[in-house]
Short mmCIF file of C-alpha atoms in Angstrom, two decimals:
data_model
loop_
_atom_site.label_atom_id
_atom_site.label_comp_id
_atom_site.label_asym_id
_atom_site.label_seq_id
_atom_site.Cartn_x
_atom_site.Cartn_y
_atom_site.Cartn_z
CA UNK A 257 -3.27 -1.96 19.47
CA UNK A 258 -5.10 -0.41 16.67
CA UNK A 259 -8.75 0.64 16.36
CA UNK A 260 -10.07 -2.15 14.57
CA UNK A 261 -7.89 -4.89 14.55
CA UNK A 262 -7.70 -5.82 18.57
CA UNK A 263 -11.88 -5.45 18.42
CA UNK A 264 -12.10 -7.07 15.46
CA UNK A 265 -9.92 -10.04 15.08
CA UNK A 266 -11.76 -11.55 18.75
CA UNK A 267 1.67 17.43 6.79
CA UNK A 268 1.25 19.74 4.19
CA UNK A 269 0.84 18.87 0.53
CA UNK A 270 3.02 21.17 -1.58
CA UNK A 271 4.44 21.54 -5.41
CA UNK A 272 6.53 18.66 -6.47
CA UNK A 273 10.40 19.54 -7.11
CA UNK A 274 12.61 17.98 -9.39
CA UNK A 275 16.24 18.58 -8.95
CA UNK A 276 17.85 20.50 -12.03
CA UNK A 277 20.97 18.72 -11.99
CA UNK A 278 20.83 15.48 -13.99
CA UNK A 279 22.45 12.74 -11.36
CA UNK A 280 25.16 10.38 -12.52
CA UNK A 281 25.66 6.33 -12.36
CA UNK A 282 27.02 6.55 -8.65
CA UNK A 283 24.72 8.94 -7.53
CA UNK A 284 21.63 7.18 -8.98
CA UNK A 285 23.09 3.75 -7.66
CA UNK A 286 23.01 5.75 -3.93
CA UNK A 287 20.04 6.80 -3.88
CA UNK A 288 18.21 3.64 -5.01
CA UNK A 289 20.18 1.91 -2.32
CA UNK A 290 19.23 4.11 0.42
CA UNK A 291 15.82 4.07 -0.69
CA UNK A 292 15.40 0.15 -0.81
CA UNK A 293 17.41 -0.18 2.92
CA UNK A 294 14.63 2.78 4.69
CA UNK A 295 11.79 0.76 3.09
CA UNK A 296 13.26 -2.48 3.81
CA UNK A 297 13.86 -1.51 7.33
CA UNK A 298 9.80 -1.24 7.76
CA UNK A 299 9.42 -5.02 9.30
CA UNK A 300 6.00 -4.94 10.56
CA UNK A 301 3.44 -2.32 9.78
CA UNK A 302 -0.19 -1.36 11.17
CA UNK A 303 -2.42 1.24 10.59
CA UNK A 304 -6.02 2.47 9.84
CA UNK A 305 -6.09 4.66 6.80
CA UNK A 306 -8.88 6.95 5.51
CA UNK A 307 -9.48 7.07 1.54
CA UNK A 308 -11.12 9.92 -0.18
CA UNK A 309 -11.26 9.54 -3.67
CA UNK A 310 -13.32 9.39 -7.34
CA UNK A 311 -13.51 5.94 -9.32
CA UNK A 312 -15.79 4.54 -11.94
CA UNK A 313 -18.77 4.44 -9.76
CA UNK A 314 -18.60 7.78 -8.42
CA UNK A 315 -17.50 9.90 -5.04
CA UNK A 316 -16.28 7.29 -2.56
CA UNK A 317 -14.78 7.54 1.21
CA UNK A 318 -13.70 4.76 3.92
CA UNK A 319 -11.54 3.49 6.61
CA UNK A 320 -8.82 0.93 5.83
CA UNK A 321 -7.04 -1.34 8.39
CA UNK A 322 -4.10 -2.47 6.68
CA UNK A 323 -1.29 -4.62 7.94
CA UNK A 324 1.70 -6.31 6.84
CA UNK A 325 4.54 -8.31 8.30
CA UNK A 326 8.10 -9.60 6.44
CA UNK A 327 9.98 -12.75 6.60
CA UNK A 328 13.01 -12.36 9.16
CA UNK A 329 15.25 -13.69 6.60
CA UNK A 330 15.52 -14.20 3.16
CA UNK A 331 17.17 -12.73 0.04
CA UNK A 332 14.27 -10.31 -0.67
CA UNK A 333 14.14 -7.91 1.83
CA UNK A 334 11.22 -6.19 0.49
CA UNK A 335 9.20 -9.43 0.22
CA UNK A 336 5.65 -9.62 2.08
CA UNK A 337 5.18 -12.67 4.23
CA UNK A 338 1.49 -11.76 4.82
CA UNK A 339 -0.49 -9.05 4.75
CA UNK A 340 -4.45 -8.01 5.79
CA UNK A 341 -7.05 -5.61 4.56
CA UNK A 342 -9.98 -4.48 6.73
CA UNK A 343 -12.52 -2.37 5.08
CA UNK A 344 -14.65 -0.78 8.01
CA UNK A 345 -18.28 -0.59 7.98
CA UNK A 346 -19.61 2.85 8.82
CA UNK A 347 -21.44 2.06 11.87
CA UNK A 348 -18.65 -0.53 13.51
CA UNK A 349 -17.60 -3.86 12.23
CA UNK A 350 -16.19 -4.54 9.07
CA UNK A 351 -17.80 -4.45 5.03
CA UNK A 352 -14.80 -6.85 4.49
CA UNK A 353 -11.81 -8.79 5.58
CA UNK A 354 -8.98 -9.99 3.47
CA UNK A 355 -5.51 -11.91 4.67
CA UNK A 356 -2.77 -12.74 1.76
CA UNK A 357 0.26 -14.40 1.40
CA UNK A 358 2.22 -16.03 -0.93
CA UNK A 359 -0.02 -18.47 -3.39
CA UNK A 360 -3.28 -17.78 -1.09
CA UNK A 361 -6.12 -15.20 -0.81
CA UNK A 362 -9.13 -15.02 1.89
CA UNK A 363 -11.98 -12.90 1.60
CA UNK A 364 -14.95 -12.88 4.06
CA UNK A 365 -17.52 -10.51 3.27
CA UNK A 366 -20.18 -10.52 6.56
CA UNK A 367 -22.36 -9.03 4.84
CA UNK A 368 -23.39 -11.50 2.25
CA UNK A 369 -22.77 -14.40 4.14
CA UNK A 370 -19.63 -15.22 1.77
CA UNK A 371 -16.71 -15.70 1.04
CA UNK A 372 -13.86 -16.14 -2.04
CA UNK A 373 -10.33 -17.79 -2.39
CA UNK A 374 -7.55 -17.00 -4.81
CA UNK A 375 -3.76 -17.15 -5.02
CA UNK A 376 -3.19 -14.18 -6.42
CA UNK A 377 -3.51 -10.46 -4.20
CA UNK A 378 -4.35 -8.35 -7.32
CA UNK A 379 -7.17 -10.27 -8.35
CA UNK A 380 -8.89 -8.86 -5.20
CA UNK A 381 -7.36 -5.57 -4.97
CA UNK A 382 -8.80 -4.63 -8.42
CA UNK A 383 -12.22 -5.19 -8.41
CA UNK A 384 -12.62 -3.92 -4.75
CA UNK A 385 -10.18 -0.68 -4.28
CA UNK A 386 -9.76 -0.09 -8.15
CA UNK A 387 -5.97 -0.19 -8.07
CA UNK A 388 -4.45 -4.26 -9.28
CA UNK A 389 -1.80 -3.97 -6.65
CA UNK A 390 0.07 -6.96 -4.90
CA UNK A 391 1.49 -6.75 -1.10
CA UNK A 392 5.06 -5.71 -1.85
CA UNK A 393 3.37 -3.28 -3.98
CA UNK A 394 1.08 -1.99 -1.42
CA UNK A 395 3.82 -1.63 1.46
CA UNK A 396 6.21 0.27 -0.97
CA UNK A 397 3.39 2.48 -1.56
CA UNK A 398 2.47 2.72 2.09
CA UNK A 399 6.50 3.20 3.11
CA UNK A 400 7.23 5.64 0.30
CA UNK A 401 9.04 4.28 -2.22
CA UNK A 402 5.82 3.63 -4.02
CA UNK A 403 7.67 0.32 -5.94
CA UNK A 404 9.28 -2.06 -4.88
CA UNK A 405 12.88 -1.06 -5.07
CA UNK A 406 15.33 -3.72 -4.83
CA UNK A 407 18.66 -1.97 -4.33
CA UNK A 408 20.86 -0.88 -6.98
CA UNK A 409 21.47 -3.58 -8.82
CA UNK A 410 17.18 -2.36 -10.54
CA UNK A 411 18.63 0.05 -12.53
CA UNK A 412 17.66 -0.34 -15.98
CA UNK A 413 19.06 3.07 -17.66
CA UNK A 414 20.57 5.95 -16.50
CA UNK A 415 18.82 8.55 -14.43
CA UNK A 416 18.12 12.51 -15.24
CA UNK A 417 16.75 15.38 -13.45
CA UNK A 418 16.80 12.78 -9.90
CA UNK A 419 15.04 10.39 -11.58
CA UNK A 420 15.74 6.58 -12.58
CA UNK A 421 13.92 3.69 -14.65
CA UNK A 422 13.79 0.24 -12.66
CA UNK A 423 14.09 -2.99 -14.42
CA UNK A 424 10.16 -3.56 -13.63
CA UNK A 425 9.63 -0.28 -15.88
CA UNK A 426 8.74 1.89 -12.83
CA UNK A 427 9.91 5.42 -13.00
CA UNK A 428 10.84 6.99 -9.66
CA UNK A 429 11.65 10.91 -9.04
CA UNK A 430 13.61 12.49 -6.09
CA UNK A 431 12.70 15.63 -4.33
CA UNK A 432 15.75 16.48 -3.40
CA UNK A 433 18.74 14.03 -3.87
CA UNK A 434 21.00 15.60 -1.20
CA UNK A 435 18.76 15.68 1.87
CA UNK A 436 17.11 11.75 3.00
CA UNK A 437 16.82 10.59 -0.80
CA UNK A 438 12.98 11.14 -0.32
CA UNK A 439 10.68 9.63 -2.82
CA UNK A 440 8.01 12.05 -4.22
CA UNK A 441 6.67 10.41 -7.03
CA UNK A 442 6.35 6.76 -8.96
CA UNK A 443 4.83 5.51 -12.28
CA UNK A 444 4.77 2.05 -12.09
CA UNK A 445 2.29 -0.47 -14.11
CA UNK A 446 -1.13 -0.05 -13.26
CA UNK A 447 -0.57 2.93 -10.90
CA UNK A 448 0.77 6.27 -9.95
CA UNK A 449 1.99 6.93 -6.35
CA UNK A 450 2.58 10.73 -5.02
CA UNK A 451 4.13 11.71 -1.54
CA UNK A 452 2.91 15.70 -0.85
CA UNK A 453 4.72 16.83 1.99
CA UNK A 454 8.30 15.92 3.46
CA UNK A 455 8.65 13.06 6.31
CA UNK A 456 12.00 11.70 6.00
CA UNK A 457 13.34 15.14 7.02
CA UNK A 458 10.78 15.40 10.01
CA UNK A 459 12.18 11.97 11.38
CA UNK A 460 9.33 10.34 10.46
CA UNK A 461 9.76 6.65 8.38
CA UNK A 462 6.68 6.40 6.52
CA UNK A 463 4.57 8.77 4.60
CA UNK A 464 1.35 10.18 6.35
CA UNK A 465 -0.25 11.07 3.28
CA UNK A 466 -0.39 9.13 -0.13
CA UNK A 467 -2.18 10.52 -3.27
CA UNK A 468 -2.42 7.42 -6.37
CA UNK A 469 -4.23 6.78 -9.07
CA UNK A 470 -4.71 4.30 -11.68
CA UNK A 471 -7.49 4.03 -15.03
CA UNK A 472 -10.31 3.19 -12.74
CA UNK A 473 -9.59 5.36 -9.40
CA UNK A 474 -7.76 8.37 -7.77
CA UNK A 475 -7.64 8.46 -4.04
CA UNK A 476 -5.92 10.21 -1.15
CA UNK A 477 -4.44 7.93 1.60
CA UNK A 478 -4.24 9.59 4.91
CA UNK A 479 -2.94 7.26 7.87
CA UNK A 480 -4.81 8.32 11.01
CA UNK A 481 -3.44 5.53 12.79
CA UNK A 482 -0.13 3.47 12.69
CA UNK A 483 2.74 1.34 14.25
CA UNK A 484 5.75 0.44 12.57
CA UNK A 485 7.67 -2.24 13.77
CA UNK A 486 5.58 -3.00 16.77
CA UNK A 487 4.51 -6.47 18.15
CA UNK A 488 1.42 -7.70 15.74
CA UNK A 489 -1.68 -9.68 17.40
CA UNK A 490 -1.47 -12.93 16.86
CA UNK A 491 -4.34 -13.10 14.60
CA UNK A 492 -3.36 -10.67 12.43
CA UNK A 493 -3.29 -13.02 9.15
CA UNK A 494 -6.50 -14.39 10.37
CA UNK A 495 -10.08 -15.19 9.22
CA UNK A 496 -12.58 -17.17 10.44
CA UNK A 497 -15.45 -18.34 7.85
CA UNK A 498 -18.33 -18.50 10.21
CA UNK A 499 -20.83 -21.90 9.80
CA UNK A 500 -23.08 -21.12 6.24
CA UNK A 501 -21.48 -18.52 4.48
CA UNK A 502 -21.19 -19.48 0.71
CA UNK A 503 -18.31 -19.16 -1.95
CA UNK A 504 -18.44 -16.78 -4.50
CA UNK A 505 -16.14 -14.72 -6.47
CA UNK A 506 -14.68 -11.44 -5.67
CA UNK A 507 -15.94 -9.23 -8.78
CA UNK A 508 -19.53 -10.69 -7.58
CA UNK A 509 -18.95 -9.66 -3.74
CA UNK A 510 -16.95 -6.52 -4.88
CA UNK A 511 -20.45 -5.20 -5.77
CA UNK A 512 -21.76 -5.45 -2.59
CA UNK A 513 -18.38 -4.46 -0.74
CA UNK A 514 -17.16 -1.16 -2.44
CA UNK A 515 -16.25 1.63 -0.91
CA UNK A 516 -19.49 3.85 0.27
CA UNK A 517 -20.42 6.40 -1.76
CA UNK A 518 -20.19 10.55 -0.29
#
């Protein structure tokens, strides 16, 4: 089990390439397909990711415990059933602990002695990592297809130069269109997503590295740690709101919670 989560719930970057050729409908309609079944085929996911980065209040650096489990069924296959965010303190123990699924939020901050509710993910996301992201949104980003896809049937216009526009508005390029349909780059609302390196060609299934950025924040995502499609502990999803800690709202916690400062 992961550093982190069993304790506390008791590749080289290189010049993007565009392909020259511009693709065509069936082409375009293959590659989005292939893209959505690889990230759909990420069930479970667990790992503890480093962040390096600049935002609005300066240098920042931290480790991330982030995990996220789909429903076994359904007609969204990219859909998040639940998800949790584990900001590590530098000396052990956690800054914060978030859990999410559909309609509800949790955050416990141990620090203050508090915690807040919501129903909506990015209301959290935003004020504490700088990026308003959702979960499907974060495991697309964290399984490389940096939005969520949804098959073929997304395409809103034709693609050029291996790219295509998604109904949502997201714009995704192609490294290469003939070798793994690997995703190397998305502009979606709110964010950028960039994948330096190759790792469908290595056999890998997930990125190792991540660079995004939005108005407030750009960061690099480096996963030290991770297990995809393992068994998850059963208190993944899980936080406990010890006796005497207060509510308060996230932007007021986010101040004491951010990311520390290098």
């Amino acid at each position: 089990m992961l550093l982190g989560l069993a304790a506390s719930v008791g590749c080289a970057a290189r010049t993007s390439r565009i392909p020259a050729a511009p693709l065509n409908q069936a082409a375009a309609l293959q590659l989005l397909d292939e893209t959505a079944r690889l990230a759909a085929s990420v069930r479970r996911y667990q790992a503890i990711v480093s962040l390096r980065g600049e935002g609005q209040r300066g240098r920042f650096s931290g480790r991330l415990l982030v995990v996220f489990v789909r429903p076994s069924g359904g007609p969204d296959p990219e859909a998040v059933e639940a998800m949790r965010l584990e900001l590590f303190a530098p000396v052990g123990g956690s800054r914060w602990t978030l859990v999410a699924g559909p309609g509800r939020v949790r955050l416990v901050v141990p620090g203050e002695r508090a915690f807040a509710e919501g129903e909506e993910l990015e209301e959290f996301t935003g004020p504490l990592l700088g990026v308003s992201v959702g979960r499907e949104q974060i495991a697309a980003i964290l399984v490389g297809s940096g939005a969520p896809i949804g098959g073929s049937g997304n395409l809103r216009s034709l693609p050029a130069n291996g790219s295509a526009v998604l109904r949502s508005g997201a714009e995704v390029w192609w490294d290469d269109v003939t070798e793994g349909s690997q995703v190397r780059r998305v502009v979606a609302t709110g964010y950028e997503a960039r994948y330096p390196g190759q790792y469908r060609r290595r056999g890998r299934q997930v990125p190792r590295r991540v660079e995004i950025a939005s108005d407030r924040v750009q960061a690099t995502l480096t996963v030290e740690e991770l297990e995809v499609n393992a068994s998850l502990h059963p208190d993944s999803f899980q936080v406990r709101t010890p006796p005497g800690y207060r509510r308060a709202q996230v932007r007021e916690l986010s101040q004491a919670s951010r990311l520390p400062g290098r």
